[in-house]
PDB file of C-alpha atoms in Angstrom:
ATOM      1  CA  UNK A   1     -36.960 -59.486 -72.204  1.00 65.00           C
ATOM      2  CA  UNK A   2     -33.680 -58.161 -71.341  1.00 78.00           C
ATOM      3  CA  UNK A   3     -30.617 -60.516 -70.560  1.00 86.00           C
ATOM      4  CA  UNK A   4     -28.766 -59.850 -66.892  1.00 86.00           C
ATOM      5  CA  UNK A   5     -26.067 -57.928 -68.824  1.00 87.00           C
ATOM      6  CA  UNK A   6     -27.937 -55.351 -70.447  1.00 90.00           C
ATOM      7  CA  UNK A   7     -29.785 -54.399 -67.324  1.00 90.00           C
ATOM      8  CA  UNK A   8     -26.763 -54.072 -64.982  1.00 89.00           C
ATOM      9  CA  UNK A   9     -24.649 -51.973 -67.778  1.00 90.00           C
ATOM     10  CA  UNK A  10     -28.224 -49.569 -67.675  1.00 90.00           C
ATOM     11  CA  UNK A  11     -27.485 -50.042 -64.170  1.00 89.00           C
ATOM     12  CA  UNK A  12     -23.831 -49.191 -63.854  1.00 91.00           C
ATOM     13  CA  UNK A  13     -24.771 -46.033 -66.286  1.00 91.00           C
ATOM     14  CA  UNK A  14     -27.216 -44.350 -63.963  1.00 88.00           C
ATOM     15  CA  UNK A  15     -30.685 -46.137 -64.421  1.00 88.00           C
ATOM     16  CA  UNK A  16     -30.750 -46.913 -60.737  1.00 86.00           C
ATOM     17  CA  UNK A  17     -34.795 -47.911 -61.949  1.00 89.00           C
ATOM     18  CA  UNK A  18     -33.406 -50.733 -63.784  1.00 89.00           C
ATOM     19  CA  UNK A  19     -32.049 -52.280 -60.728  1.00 90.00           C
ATOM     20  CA  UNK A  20     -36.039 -53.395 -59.806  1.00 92.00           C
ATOM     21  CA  UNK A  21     -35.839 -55.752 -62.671  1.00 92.00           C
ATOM     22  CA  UNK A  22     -32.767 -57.714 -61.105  1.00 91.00           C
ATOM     23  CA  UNK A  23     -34.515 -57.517 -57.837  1.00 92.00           C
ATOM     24  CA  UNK A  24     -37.883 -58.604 -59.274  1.00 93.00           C
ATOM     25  CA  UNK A  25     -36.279 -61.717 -61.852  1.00 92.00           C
ATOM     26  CA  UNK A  26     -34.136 -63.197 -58.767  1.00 93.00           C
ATOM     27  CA  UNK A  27     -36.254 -62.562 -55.314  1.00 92.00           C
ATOM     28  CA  UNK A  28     -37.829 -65.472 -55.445  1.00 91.00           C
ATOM     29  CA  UNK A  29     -35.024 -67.639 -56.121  1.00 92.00           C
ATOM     30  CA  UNK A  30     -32.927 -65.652 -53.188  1.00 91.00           C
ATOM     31  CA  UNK A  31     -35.564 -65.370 -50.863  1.00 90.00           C
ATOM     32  CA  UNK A  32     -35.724 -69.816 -50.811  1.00 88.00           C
ATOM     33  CA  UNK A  33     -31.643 -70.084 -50.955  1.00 86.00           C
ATOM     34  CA  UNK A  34     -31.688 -68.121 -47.622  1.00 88.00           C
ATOM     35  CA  UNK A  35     -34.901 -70.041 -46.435  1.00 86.00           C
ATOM     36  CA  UNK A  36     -33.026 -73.664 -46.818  1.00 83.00           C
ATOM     37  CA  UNK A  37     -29.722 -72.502 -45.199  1.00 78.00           C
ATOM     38  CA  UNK A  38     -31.730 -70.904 -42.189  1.00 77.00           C
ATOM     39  CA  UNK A  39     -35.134 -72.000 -41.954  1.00 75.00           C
ATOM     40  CA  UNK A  40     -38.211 -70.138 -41.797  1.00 72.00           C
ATOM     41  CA  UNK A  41     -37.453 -67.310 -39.983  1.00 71.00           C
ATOM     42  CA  UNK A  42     -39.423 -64.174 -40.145  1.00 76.00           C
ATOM     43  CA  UNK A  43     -35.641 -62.038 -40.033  1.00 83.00           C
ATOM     44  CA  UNK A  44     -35.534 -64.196 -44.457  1.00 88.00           C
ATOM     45  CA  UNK A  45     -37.035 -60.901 -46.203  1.00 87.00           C
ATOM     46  CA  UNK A  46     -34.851 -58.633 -44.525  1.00 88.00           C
ATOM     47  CA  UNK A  47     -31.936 -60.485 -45.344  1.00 90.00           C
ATOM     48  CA  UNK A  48     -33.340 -60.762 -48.973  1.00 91.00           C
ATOM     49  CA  UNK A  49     -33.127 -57.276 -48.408  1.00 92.00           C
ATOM     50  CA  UNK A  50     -29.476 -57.045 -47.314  1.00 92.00           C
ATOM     51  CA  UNK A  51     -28.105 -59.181 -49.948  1.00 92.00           C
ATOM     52  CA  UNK A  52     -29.644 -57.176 -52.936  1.00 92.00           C
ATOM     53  CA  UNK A  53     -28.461 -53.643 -51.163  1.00 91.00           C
ATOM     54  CA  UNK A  54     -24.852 -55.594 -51.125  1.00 92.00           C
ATOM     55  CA  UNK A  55     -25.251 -56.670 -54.642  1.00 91.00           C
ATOM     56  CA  UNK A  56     -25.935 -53.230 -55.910  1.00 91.00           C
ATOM     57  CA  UNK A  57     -22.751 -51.888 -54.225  1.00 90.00           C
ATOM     58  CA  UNK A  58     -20.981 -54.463 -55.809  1.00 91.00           C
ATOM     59  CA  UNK A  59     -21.786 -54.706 -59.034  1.00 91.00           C
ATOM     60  CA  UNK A  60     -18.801 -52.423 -60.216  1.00 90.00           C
ATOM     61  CA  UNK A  61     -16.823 -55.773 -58.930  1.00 87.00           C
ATOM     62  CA  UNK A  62     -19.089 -58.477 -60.784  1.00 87.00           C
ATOM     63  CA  UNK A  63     -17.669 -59.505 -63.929  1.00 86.00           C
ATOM     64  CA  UNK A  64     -19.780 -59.825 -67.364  1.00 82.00           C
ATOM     65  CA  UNK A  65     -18.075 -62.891 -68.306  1.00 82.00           C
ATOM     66  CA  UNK A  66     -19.290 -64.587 -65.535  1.00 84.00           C
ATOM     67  CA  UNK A  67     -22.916 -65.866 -64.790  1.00 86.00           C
ATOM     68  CA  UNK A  68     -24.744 -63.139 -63.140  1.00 89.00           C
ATOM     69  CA  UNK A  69     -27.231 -65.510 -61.368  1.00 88.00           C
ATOM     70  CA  UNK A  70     -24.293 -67.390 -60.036  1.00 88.00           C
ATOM     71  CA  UNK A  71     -22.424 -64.225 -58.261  1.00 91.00           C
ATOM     72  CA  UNK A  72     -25.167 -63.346 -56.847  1.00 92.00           C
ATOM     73  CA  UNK A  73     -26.240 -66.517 -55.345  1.00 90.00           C
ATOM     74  CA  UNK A  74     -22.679 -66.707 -53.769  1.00 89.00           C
ATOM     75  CA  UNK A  75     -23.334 -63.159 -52.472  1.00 90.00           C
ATOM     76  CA  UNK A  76     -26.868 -64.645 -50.785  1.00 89.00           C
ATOM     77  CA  UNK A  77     -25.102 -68.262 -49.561  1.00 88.00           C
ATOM     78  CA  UNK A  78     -22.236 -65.788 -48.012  1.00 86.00           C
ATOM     79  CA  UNK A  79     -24.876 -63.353 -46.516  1.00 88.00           C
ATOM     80  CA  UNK A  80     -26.809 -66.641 -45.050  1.00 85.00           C
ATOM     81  CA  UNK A  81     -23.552 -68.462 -43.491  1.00 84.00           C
ATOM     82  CA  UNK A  82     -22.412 -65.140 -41.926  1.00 84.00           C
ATOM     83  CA  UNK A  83     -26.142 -65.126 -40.239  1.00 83.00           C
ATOM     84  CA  UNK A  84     -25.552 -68.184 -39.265  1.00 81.00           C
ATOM     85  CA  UNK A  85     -22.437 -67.908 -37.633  1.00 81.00           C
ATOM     86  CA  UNK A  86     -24.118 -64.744 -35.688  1.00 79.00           C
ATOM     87  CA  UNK A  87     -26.821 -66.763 -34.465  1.00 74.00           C
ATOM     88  CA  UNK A  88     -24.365 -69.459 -32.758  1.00 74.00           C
ATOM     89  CA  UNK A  89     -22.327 -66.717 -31.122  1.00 70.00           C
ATOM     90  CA  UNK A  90     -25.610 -64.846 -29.818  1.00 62.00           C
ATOM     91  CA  UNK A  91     -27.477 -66.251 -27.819  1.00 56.00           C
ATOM     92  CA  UNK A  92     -31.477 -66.502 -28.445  1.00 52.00           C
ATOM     93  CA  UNK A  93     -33.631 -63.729 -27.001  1.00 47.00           C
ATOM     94  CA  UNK A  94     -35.505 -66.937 -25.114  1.00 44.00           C
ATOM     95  CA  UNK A  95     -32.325 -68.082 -23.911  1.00 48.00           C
ATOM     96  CA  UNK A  96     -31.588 -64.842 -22.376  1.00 46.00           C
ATOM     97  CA  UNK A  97     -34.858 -64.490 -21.082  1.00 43.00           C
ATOM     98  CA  UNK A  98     -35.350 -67.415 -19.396  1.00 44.00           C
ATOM     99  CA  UNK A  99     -31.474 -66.956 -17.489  1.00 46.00           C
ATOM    100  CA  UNK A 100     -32.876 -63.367 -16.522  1.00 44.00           C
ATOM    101  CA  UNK A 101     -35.682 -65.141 -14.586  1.00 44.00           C
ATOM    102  CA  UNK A 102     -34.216 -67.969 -13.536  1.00 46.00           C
ATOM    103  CA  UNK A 103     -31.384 -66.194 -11.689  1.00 52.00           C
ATOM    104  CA  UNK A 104     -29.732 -62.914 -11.411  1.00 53.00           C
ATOM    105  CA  UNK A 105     -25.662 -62.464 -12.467  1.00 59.00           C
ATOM    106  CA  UNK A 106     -23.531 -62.969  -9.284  1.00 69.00           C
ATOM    107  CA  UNK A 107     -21.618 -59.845  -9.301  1.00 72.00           C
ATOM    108  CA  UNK A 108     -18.412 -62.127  -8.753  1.00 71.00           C
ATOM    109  CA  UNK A 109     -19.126 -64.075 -12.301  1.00 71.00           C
ATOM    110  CA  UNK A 110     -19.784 -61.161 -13.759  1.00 68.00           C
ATOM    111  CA  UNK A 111     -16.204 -59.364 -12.701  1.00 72.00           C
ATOM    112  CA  UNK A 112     -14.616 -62.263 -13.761  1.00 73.00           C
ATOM    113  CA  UNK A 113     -16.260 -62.322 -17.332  1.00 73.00           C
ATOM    114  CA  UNK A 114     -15.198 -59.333 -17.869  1.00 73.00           C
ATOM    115  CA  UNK A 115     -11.904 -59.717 -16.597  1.00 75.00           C
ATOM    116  CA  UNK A 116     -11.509 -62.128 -18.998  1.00 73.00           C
ATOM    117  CA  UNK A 117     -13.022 -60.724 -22.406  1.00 71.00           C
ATOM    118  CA  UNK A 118     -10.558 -58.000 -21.589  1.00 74.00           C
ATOM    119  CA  UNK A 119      -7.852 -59.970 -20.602  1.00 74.00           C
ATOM    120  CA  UNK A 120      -8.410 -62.544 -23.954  1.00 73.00           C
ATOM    121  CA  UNK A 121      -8.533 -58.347 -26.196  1.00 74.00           C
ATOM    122  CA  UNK A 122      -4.823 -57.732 -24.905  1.00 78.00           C
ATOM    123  CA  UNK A 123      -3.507 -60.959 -25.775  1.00 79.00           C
ATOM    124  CA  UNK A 124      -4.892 -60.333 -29.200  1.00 78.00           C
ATOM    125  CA  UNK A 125      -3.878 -56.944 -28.963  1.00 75.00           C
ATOM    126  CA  UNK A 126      -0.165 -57.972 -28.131  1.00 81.00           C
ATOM    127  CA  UNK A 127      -0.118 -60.281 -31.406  1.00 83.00           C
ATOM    128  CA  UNK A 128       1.301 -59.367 -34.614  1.00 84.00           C
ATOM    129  CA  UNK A 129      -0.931 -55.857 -35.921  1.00 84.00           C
ATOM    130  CA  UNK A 130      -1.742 -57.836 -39.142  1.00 83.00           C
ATOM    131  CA  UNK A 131      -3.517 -61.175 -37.051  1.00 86.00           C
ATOM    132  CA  UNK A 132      -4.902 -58.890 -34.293  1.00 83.00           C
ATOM    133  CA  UNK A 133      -6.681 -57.044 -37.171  1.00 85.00           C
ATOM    134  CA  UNK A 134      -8.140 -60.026 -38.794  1.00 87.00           C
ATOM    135  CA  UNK A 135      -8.806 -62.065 -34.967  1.00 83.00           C
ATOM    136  CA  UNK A 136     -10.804 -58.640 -34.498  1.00 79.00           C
ATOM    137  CA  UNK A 137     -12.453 -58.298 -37.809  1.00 81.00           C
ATOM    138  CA  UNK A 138     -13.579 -61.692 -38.009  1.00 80.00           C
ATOM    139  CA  UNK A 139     -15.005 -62.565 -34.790  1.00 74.00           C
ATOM    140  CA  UNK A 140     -15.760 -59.604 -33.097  1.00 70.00           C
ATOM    141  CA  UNK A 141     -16.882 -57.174 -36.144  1.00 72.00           C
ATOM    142  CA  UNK A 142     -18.477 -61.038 -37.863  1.00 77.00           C
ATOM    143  CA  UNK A 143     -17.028 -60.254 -41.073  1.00 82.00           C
ATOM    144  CA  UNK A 144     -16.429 -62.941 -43.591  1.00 87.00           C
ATOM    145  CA  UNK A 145     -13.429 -64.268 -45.429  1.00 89.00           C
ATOM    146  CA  UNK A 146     -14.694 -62.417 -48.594  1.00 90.00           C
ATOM    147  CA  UNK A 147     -15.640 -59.041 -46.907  1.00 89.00           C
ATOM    148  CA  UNK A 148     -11.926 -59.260 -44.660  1.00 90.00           C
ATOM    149  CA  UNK A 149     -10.411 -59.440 -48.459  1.00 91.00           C
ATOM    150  CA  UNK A 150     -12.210 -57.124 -49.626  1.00 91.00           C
ATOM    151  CA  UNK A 151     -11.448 -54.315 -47.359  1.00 89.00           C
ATOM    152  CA  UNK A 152      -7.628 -55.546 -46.874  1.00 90.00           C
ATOM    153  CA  UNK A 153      -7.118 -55.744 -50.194  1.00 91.00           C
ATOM    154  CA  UNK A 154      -6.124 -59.145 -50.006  1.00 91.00           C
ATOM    155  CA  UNK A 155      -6.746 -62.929 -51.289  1.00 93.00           C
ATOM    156  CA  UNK A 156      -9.971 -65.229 -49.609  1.00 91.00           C
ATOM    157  CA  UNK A 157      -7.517 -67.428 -49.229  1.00 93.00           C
ATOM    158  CA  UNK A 158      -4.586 -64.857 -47.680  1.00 93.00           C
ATOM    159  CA  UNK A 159      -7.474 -64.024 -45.004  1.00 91.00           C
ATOM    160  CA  UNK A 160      -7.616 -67.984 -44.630  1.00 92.00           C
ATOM    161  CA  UNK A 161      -4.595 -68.743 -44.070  1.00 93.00           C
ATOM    162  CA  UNK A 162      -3.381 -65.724 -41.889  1.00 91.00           C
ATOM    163  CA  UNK A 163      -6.514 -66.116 -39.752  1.00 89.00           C
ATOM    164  CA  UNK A 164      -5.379 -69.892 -39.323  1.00 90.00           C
ATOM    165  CA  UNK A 165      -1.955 -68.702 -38.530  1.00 91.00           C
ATOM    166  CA  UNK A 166      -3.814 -65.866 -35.731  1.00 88.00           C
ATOM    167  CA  UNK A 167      -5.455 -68.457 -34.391  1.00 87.00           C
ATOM    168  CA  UNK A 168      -2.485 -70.711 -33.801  1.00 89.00           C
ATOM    169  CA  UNK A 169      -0.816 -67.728 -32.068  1.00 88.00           C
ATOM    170  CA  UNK A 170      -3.255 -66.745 -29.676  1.00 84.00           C
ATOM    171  CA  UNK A 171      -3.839 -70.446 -28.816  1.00 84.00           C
ATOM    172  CA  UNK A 172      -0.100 -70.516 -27.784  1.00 84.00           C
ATOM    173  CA  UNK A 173      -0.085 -67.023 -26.165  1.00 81.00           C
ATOM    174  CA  UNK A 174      -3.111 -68.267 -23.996  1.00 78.00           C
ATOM    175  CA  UNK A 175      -1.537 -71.295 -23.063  1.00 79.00           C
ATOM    176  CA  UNK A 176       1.939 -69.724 -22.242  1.00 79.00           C
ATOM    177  CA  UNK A 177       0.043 -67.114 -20.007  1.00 70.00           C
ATOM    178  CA  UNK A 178      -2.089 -70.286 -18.534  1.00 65.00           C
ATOM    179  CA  UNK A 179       1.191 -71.529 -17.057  1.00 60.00           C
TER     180      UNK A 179
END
């Protein structure tokens, strides 16, 4: 039987094949981390799914030294938090169905939603580039810390702190304009 190692250097040489082994030794194990962070949810094997198409694309990044099991279990507890976090900002397709029948949008409320989301994108618009761009990529594209670092080039815990710092800003900016 071939060690983690071995397979993902075939891997990283061509053998795209040999990726089936990885997938095959570690669904299982994947496929349950994902089912305790989020229940039993039928949306589980597509997100087993997801995280092995991630881990593939980034496995130029992992590093041999390190426990291949390990990275990608962070890559599937990362995938499942991020789901997560999408699930408490959308609301439930029997949420939204039940508001459709219970009442119709006033046309008012909705104006004034709107008014608002747009009003809420310029003040984050009129911050600093840098905390706009990470306010932006991080709750309205529902990227994580990791994938924000990744594509700025940057620390997890740069992306941490700045976002903290964005956040403090726009809190003030929203109160100043509140007055």
């Amino acid at each position: 039987m071939q060690d983690d190692r071995e397979i993902i250097a075939e891997v990283l040489q061509g053998n795209k094949e040999a990726y089936a082994l990885i997938v095959n030794r570690y669904k299982g194990k994947v496929a349950s981390i994902l089912r305790k962070a989020m229940g039993h949810s039928h949306e589980v094997e597509d997100i087993v799914q997801e995280v092995f198409i991630k881990a593939y694309y980034s496995l130029p990044d992992y590093r041999p030294g390190h426990s291949f099991s390990a990275w990608l279990y962070r890559i599937t507890m990362n995938r499942g938090i991020d789901e997560l976090r999408k699930r408490k900002r959308m609301p439930g397709v029997a949420e939204v169905s039940s508001e459709l029948k219970d009442e119709s949008p006033i046309p008012e409320e909705v104006f004034l939603e709107k008014e608002q989301r747009v009003a809420l994108r310029q003040q984050i618009m009129a911050l600093n580039k840098d905390y706009g761009t990470l306010l932006d990529m991080h709750y309205l594209q529902f990227l994580s810390y990791r994938e924000i670092s990744s594509r700025l080039s940057l620390s997890v815990d740069t992306v941490r702190m700045r976002l903290s710092h964005a956040r403090r800003k726009l809190r003030d900016r929203l109160s100043k304009s509140e007055k």
